[in-house]
mmCIF file of C-alpha atoms in Angstrom:
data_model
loop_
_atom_site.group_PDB
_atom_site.id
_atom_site.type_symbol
_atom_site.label_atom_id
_atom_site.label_comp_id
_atom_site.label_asym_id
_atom_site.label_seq_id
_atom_site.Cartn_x
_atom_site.Cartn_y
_atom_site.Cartn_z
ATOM 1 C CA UNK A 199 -10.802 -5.246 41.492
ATOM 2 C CA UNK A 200 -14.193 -4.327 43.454
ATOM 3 C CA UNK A 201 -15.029 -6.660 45.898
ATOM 4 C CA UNK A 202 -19.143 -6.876 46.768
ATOM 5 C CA UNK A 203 -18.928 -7.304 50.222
ATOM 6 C CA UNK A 204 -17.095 -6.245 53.206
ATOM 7 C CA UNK A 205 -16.943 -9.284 55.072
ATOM 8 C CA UNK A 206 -15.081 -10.381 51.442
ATOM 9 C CA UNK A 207 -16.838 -13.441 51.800
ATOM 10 C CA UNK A 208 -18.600 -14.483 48.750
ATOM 11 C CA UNK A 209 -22.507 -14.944 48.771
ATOM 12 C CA UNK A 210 -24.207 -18.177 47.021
ATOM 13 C CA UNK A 211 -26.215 -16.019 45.077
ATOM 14 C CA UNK A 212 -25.457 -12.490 42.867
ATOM 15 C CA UNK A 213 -25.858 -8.854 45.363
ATOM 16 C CA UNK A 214 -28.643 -6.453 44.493
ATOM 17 C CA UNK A 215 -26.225 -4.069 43.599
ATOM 18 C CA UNK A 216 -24.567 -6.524 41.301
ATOM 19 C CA UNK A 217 -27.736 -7.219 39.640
ATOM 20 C CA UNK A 218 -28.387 -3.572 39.399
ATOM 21 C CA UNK A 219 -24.842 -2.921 37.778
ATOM 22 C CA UNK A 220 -25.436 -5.523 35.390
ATOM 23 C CA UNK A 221 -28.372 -4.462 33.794
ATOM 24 C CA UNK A 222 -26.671 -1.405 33.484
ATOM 25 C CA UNK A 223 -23.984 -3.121 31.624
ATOM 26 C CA UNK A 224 -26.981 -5.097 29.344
ATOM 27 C CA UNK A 225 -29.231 -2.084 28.694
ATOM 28 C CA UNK A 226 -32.365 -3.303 29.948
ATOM 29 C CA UNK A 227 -34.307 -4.006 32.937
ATOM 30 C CA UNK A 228 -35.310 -7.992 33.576
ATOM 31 C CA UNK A 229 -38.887 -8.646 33.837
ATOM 32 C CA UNK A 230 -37.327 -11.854 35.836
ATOM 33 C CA UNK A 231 -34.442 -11.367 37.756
ATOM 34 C CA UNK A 232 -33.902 -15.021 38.235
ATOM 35 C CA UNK A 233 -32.508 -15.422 35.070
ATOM 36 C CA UNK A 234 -30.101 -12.372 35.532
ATOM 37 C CA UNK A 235 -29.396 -13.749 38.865
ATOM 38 C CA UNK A 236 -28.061 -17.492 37.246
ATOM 39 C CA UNK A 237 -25.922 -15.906 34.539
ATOM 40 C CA UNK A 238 -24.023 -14.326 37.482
ATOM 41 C CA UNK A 239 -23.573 -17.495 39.084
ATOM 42 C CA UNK A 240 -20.478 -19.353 38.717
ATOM 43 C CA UNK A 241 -20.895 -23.424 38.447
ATOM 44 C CA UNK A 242 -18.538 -23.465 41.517
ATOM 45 C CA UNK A 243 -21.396 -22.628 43.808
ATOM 46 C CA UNK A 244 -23.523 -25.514 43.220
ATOM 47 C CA UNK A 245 -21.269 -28.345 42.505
ATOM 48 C CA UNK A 246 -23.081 -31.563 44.818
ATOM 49 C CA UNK A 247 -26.064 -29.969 45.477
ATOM 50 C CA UNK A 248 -27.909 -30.059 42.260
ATOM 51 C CA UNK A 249 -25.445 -30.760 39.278
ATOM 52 C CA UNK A 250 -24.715 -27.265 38.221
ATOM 53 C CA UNK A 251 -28.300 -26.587 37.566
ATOM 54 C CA UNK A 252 -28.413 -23.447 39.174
ATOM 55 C CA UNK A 253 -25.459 -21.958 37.995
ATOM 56 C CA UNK A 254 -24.890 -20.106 34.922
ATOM 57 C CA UNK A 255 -23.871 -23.070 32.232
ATOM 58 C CA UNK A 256 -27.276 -23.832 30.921
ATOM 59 C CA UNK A 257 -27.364 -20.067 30.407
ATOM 60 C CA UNK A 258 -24.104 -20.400 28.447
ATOM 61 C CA UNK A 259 -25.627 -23.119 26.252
ATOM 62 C CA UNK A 260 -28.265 -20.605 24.908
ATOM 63 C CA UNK A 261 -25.956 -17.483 24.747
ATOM 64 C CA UNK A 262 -23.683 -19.574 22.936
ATOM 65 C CA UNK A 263 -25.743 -20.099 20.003
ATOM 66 C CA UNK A 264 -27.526 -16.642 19.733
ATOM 67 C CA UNK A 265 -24.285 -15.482 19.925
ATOM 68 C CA UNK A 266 -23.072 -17.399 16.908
ATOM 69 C CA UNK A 267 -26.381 -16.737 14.954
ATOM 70 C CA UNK A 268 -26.133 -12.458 15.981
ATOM 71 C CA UNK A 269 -22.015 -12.317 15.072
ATOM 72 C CA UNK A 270 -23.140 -14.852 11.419
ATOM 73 C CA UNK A 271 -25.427 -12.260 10.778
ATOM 74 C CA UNK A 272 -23.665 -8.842 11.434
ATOM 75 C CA UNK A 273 -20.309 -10.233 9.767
ATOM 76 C CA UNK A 274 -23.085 -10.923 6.215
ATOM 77 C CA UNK A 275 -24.086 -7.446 6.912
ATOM 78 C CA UNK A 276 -20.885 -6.078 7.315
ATOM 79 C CA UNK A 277 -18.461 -7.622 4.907
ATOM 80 C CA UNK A 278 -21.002 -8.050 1.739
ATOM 81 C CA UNK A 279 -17.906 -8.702 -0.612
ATOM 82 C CA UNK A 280 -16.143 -11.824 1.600
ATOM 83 C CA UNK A 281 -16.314 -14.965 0.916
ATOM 84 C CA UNK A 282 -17.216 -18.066 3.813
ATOM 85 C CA UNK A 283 -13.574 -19.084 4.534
ATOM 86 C CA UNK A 284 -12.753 -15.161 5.558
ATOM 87 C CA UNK A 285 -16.216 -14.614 7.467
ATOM 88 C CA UNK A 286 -15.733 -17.800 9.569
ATOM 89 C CA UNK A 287 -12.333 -17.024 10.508
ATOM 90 C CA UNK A 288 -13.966 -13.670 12.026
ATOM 91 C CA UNK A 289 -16.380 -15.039 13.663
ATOM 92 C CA UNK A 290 -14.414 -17.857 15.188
ATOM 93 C CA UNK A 291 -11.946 -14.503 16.383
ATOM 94 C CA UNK A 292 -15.205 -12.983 18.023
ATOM 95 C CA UNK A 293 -16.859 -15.710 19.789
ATOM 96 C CA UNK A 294 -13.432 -17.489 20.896
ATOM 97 C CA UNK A 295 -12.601 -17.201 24.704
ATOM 98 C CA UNK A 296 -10.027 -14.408 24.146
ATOM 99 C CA UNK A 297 -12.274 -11.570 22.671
ATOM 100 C CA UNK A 298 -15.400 -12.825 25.036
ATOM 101 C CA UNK A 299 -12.721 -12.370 28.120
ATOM 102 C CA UNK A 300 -11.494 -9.256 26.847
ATOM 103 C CA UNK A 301 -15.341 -7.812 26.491
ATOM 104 C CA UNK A 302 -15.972 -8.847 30.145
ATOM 105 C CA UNK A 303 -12.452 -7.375 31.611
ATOM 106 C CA UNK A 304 -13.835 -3.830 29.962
ATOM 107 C CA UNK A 305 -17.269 -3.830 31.355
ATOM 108 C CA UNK A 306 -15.947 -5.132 35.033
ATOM 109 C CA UNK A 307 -17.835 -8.542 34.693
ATOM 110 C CA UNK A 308 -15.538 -10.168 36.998
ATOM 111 C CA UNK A 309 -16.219 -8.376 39.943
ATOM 112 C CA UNK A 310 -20.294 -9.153 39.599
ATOM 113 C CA UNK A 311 -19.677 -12.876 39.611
ATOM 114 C CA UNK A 312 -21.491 -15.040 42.734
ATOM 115 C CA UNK A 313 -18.266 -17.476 43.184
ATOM 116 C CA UNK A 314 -17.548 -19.999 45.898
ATOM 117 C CA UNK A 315 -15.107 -19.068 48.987
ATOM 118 C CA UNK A 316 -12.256 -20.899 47.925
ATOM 119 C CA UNK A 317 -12.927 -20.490 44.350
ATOM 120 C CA UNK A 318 -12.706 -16.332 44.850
ATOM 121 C CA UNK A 319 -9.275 -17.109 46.902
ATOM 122 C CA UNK A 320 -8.382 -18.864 43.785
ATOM 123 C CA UNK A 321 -8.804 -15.977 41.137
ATOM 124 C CA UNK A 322 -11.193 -17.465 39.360
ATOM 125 C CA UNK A 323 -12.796 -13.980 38.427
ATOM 126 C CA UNK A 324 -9.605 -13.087 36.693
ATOM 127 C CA UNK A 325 -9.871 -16.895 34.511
ATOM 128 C CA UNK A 326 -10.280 -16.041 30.582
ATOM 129 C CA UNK A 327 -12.905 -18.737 30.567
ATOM 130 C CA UNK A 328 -14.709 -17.839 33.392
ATOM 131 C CA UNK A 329 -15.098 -14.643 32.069
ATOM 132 C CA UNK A 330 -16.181 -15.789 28.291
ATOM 133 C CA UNK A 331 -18.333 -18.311 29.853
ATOM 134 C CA UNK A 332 -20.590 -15.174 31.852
ATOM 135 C CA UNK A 333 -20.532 -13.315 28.558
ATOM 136 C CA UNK A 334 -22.239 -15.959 27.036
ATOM 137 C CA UNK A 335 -24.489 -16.596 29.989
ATOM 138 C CA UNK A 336 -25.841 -12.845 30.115
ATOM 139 C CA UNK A 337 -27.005 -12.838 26.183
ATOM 140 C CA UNK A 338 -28.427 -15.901 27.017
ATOM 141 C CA UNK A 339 -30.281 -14.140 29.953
ATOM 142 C CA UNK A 340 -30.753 -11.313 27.968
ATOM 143 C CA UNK A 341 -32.011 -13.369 24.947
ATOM 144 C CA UNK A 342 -34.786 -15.637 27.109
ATOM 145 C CA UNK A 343 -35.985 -12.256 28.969
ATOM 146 C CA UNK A 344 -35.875 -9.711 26.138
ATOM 147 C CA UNK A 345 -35.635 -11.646 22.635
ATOM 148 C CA UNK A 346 -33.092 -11.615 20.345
ATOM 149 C CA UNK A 347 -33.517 -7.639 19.078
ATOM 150 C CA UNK A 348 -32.277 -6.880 22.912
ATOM 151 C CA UNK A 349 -29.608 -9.520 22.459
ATOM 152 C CA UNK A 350 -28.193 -7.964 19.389
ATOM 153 C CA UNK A 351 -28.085 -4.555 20.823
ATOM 154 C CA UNK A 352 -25.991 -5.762 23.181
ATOM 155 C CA UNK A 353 -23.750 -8.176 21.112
ATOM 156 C CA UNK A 354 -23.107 -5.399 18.840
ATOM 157 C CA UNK A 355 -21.788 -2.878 21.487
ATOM 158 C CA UNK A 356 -19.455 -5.178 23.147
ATOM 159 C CA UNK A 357 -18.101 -6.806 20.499
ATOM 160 C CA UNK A 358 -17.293 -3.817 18.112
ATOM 161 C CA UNK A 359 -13.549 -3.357 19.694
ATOM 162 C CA UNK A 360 -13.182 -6.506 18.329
ATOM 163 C CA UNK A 361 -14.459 -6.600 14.495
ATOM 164 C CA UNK A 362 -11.120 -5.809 12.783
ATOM 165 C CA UNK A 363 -10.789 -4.613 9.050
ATOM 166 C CA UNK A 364 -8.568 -7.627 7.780
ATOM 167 C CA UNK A 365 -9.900 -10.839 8.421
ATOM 168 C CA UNK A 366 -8.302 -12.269 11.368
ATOM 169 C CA UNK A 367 -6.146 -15.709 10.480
ATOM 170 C CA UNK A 368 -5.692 -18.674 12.598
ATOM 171 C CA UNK A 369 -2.268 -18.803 14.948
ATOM 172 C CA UNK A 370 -2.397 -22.383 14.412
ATOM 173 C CA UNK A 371 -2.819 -22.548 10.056
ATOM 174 C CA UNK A 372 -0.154 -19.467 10.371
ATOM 175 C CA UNK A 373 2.454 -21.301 12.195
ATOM 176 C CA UNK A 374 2.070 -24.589 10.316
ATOM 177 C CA UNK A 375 1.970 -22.307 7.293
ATOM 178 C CA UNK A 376 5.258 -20.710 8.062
ATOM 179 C CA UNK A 377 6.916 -24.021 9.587
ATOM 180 C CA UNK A 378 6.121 -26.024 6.354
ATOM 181 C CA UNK A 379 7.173 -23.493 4.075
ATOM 182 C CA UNK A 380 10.736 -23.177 5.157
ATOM 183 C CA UNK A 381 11.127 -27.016 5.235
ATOM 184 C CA UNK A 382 10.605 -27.360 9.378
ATOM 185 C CA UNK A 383 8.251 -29.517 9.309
ATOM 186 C CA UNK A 384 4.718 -29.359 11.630
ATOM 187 C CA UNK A 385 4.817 -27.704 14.855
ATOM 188 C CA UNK A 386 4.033 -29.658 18.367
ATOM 189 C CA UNK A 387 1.754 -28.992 20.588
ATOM 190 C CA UNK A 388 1.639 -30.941 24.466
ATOM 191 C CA UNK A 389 -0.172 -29.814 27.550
ATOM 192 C CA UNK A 390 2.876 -29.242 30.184
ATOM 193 C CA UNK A 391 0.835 -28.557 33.424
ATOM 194 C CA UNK A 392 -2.555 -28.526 34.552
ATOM 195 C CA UNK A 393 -3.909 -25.952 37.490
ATOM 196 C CA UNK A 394 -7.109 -25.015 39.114
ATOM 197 C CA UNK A 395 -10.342 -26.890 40.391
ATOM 198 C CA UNK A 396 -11.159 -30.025 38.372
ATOM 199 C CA UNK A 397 -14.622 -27.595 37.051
ATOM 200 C CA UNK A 398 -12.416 -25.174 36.062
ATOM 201 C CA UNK A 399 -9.114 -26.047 35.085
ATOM 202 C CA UNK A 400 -6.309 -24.004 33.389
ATOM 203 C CA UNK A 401 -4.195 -25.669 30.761
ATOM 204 C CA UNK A 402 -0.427 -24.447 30.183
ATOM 205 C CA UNK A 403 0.520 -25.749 26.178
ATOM 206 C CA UNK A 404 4.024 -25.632 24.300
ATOM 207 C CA UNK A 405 4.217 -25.040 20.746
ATOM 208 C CA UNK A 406 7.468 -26.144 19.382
ATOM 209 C CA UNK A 407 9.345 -26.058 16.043
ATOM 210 C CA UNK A 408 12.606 -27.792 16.053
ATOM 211 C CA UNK A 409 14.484 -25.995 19.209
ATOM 212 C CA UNK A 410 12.122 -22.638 19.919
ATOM 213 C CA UNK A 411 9.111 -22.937 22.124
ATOM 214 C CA UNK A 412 6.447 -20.559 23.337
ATOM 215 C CA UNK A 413 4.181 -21.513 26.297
ATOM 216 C CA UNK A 414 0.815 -20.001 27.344
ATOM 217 C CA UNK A 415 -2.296 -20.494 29.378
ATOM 218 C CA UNK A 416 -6.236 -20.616 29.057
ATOM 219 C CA UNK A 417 -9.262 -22.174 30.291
ATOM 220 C CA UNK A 418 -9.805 -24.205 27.449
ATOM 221 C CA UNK A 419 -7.058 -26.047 25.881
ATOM 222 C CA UNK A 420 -7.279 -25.272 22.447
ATOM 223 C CA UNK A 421 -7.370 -21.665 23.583
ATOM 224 C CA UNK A 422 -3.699 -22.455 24.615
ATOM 225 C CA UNK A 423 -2.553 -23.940 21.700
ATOM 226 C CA UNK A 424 -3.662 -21.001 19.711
ATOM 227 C CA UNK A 425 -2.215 -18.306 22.174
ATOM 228 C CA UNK A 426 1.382 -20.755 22.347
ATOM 229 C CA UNK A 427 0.842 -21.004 18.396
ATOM 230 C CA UNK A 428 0.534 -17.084 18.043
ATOM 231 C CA UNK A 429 3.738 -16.859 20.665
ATOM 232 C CA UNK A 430 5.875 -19.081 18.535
ATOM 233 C CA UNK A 431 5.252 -17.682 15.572
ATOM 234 C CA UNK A 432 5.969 -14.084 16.626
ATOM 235 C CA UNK A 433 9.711 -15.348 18.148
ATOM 236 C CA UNK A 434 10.517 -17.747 14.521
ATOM 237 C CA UNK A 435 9.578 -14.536 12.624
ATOM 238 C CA UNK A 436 11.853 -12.087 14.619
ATOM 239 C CA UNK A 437 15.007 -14.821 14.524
ATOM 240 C CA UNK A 438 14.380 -15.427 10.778
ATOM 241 C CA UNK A 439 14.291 -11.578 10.393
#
């Protein structure tokens, strides 16, 4: 991954360049900067000094809900014939931390962020919801700079790898589908370790069924429980095949 600087030493506040790259990435050129500058801005840099105020979460509030409202809309315009149950299973599938990570791993996101020193020694670039959570903070920049035509564009480009044909279903319906139907009863679900900074922590979830188990990890802990749900399911289909 690109590193900003040579010293390696992260700066408290997003590099010209960086700013430059991402309104590249955005396809348009802020009228205020400052806003740009915050979405870049991981909450690590200004924890104590002014209660994340100046980092990108408040930018994250707004992106999350134009976000919502832009996906709701395209998913109407898209899939005329569906019916609610199958349209909010997409959208939860394009807004949920996976498909926002995988969106910022493609345009290089990561590499832009302003992150603390011990933070950057940490990885946290790499962290699914770090990532998801700067994707939501740049449509929120975008959104307060350019207006919502600007933050559609954008939506729409990054997000079509991820609008599939068949209506994505939910790991954790599908495994308690599959469970109950063959008489196993519900699957479990327990948080096994906790990692990271105490503003960013990583949960590692089990999902088990009887004696199998599947383990995986996310920023969000119902993020887990889905990826350990999808795991599990995939190794009870292949023994009962």
């Amino acid at each position: 991954m690109r590193r900003r600087r040579g010293s390696g030493a992260p700066s408290s506040s997003p590099a010209e360049a960086d700013l430059a790259a991402a309104e590249a990435i955005l396809g348009h050129a802020f009228n205020d900067r400052a806003l740009l500058a915050q979405a870049l801005s991981h909450s690590g840099l200004s924890q104590g000094r002014d209660q994340g105020l100046a980092s990108n979460e408040r930018l994250e509030f707004v992106g999350d809900r134009v976000l919502g409202l832009v996906v709701a809309e395209w998913l109407i315009e898209r899939f005329p014939a569906e019916r609610e149950g199958a349209l909010g299973r997409r959208l939860a599938h394009l807004v949920a931390e996976p498909s926002l990570a995988s969106v910022a791993g493609r345009l290089g996101l990561g590499a832009l962020l302003a992150v603390a020193p011990g933070d950057d020694r940490a990885g946290v670039r790499d962290r699914p919801a770090v990532l998801a959570d700067a994707v939501e903070a740049m449509i929120g920049a975008l959104y307060l700079d350019a207006g919502l035509e600007a933050a559609r564009g954008f939506i729409r480009r990054a997000l079509a790898p991820e609008m599939v044909v068949d209506a994505p279903r939910d790991p954790k319906s599908a495994l308690q589908e599959w469970t109950l139907g063959r008489g196993l009863g519900l699957p479990e679900y327990r948080v096994v370790a906790t990692s990271g900074p105490s503003h960013a922590p990583t949960f590692r979830v089990r999902a088990s069924c009887r004696d199998t188990w599947a383990e995986a990890e996310a920023g969000v802990k119902q993020a887990a429980e889905k990826a350990a749900a999808a795991s599990l399911l995939a190794l009870l289909e292949k023994g009962d095949g």
